[in-house]
PDB file of C-alpha atoms in Angstrom:
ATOM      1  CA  UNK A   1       0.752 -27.636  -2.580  1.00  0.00           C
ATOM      2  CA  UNK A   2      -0.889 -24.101  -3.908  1.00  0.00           C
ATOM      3  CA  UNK A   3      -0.370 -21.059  -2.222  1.00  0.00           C
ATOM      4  CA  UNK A   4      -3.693 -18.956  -2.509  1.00  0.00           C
ATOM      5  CA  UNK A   5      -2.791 -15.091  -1.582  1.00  0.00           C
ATOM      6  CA  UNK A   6      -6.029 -13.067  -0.737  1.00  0.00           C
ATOM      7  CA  UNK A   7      -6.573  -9.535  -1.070  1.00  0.00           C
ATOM      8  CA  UNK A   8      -7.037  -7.298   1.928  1.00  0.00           C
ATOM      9  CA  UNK A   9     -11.190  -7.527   2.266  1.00  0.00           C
ATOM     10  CA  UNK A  10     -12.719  -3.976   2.235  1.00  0.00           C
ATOM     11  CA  UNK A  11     -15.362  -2.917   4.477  1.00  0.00           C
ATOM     12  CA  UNK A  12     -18.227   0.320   4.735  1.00  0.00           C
ATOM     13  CA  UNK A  13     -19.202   0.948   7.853  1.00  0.00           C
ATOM     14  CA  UNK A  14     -23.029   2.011   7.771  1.00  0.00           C
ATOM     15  CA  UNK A  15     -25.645   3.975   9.877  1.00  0.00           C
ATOM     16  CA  UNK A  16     -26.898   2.413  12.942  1.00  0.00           C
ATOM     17  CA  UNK A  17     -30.642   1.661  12.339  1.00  0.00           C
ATOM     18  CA  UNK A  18     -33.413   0.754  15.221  1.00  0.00           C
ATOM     19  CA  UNK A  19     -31.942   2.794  17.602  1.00  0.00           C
ATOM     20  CA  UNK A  20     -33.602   2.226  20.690  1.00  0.00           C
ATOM     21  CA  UNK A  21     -32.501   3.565  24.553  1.00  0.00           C
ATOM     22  CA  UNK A  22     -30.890  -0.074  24.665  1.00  0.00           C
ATOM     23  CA  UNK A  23     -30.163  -1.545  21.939  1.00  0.00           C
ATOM     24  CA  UNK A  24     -29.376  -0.833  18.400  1.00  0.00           C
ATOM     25  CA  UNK A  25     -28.649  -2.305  14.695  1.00  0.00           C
ATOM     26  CA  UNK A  26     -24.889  -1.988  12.971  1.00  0.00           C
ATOM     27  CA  UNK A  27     -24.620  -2.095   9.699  1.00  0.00           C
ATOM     28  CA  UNK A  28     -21.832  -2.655   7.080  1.00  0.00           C
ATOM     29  CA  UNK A  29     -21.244  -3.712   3.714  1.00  0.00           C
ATOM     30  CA  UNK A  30     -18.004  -5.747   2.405  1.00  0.00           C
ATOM     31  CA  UNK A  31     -17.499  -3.707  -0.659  1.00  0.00           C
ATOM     32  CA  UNK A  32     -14.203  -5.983  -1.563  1.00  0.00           C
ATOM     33  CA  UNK A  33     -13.953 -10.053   0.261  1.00  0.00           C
ATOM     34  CA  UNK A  34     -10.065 -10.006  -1.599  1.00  0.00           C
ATOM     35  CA  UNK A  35     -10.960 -12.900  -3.764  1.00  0.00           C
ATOM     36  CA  UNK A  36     -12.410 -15.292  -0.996  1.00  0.00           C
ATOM     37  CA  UNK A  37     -15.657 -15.498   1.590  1.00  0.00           C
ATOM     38  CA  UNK A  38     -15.369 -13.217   4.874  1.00  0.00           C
ATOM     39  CA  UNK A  39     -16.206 -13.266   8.377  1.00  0.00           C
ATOM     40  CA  UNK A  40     -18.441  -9.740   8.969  1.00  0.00           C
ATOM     41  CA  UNK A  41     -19.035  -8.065  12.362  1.00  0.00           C
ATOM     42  CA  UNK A  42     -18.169  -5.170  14.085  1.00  0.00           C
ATOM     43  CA  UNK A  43     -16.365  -3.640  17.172  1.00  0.00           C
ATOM     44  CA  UNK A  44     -17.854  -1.624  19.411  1.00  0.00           C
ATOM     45  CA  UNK A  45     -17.432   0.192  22.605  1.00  0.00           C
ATOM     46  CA  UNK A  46     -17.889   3.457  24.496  1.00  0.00           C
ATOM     47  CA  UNK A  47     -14.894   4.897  23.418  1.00  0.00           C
ATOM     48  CA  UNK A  48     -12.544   4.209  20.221  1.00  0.00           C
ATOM     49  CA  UNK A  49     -10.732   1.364  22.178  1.00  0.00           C
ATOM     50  CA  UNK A  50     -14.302  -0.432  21.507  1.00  0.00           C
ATOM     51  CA  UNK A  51     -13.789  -3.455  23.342  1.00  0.00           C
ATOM     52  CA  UNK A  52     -16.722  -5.476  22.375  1.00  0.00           C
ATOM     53  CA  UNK A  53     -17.086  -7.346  19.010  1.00  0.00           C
ATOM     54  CA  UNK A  54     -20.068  -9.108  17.496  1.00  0.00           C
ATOM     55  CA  UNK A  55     -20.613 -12.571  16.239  1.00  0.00           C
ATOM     56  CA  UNK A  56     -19.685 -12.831  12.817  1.00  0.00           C
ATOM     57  CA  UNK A  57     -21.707 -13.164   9.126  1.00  0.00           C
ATOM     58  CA  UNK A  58     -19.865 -15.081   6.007  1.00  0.00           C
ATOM     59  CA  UNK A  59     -20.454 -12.624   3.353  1.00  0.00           C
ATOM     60  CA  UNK A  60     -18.701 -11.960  -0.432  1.00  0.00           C
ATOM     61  CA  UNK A  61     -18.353  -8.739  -2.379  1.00  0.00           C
ATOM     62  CA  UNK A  62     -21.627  -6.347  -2.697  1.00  0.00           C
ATOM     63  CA  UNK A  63     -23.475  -8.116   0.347  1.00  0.00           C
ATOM     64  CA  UNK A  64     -24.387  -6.343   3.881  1.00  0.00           C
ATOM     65  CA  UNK A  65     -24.130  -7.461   6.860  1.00  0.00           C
ATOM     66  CA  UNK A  66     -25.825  -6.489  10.461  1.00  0.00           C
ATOM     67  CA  UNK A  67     -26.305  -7.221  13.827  1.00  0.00           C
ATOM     68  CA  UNK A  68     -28.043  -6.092  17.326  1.00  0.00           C
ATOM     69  CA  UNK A  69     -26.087  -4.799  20.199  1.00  0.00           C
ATOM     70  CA  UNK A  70     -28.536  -4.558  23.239  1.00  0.00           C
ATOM     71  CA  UNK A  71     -28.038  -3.711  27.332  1.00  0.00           C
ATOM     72  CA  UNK A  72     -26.601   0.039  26.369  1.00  0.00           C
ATOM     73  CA  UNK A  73     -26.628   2.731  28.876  1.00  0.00           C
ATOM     74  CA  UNK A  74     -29.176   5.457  28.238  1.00  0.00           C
ATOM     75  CA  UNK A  75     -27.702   8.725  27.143  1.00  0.00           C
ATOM     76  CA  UNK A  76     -24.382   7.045  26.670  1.00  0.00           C
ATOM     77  CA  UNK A  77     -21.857   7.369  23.148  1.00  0.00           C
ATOM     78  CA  UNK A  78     -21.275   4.538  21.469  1.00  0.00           C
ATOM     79  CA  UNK A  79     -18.174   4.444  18.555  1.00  0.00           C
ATOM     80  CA  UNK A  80     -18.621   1.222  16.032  1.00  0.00           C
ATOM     81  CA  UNK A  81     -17.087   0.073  12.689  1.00  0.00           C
ATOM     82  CA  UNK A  82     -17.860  -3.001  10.609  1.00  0.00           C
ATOM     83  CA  UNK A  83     -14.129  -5.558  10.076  1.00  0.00           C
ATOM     84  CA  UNK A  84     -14.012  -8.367   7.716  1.00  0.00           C
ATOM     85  CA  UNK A  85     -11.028 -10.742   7.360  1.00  0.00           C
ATOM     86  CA  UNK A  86     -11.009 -13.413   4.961  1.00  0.00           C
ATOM     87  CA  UNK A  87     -12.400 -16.843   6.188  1.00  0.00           C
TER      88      UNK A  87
END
């Protein structure tokens, strides 16, 4: 049997793009997938609890990753950051 030990994957959390009164585009980059392929998304929420999470994106080191959140309230804050774990 081998043992494989990953690195920690590191992530960049982007600008939100398309930013409509409903619905807008996160965006991330996995700057470091600790040595194997990741599952990308994000969390997301009106508050820093965030409470909502995307479907995920296999990525590796240097590519970006996105996705659209849609039915948000007009007017309202919305706190996001991209998370990667190692597939």
């Amino acid at each position: 049997v081998i043992i494989t030990y990953l690195d920690v994957p590191t992530v960049t959390t982007n600008a939100a793009t398309s930013v409509l009164q409903r619905q807008a585009v996160l965006n991330g980059t996995l700057n470091n997938d600790g040595g194997g392929p990741c599952n990308c998304g994000f969390e997301w929420g009106t508050t820093v609890a965030y409470g909502n999470l995307t479907p995920t994106q296999r990525r590796i080191t240097g590519q970006n990753f996105s996705q659209t959140i849609t039915d948000l309230l007009p007017g309202a804050i919305y706190h996001f950051r991209a998370i990667a774990n190692n597939v």
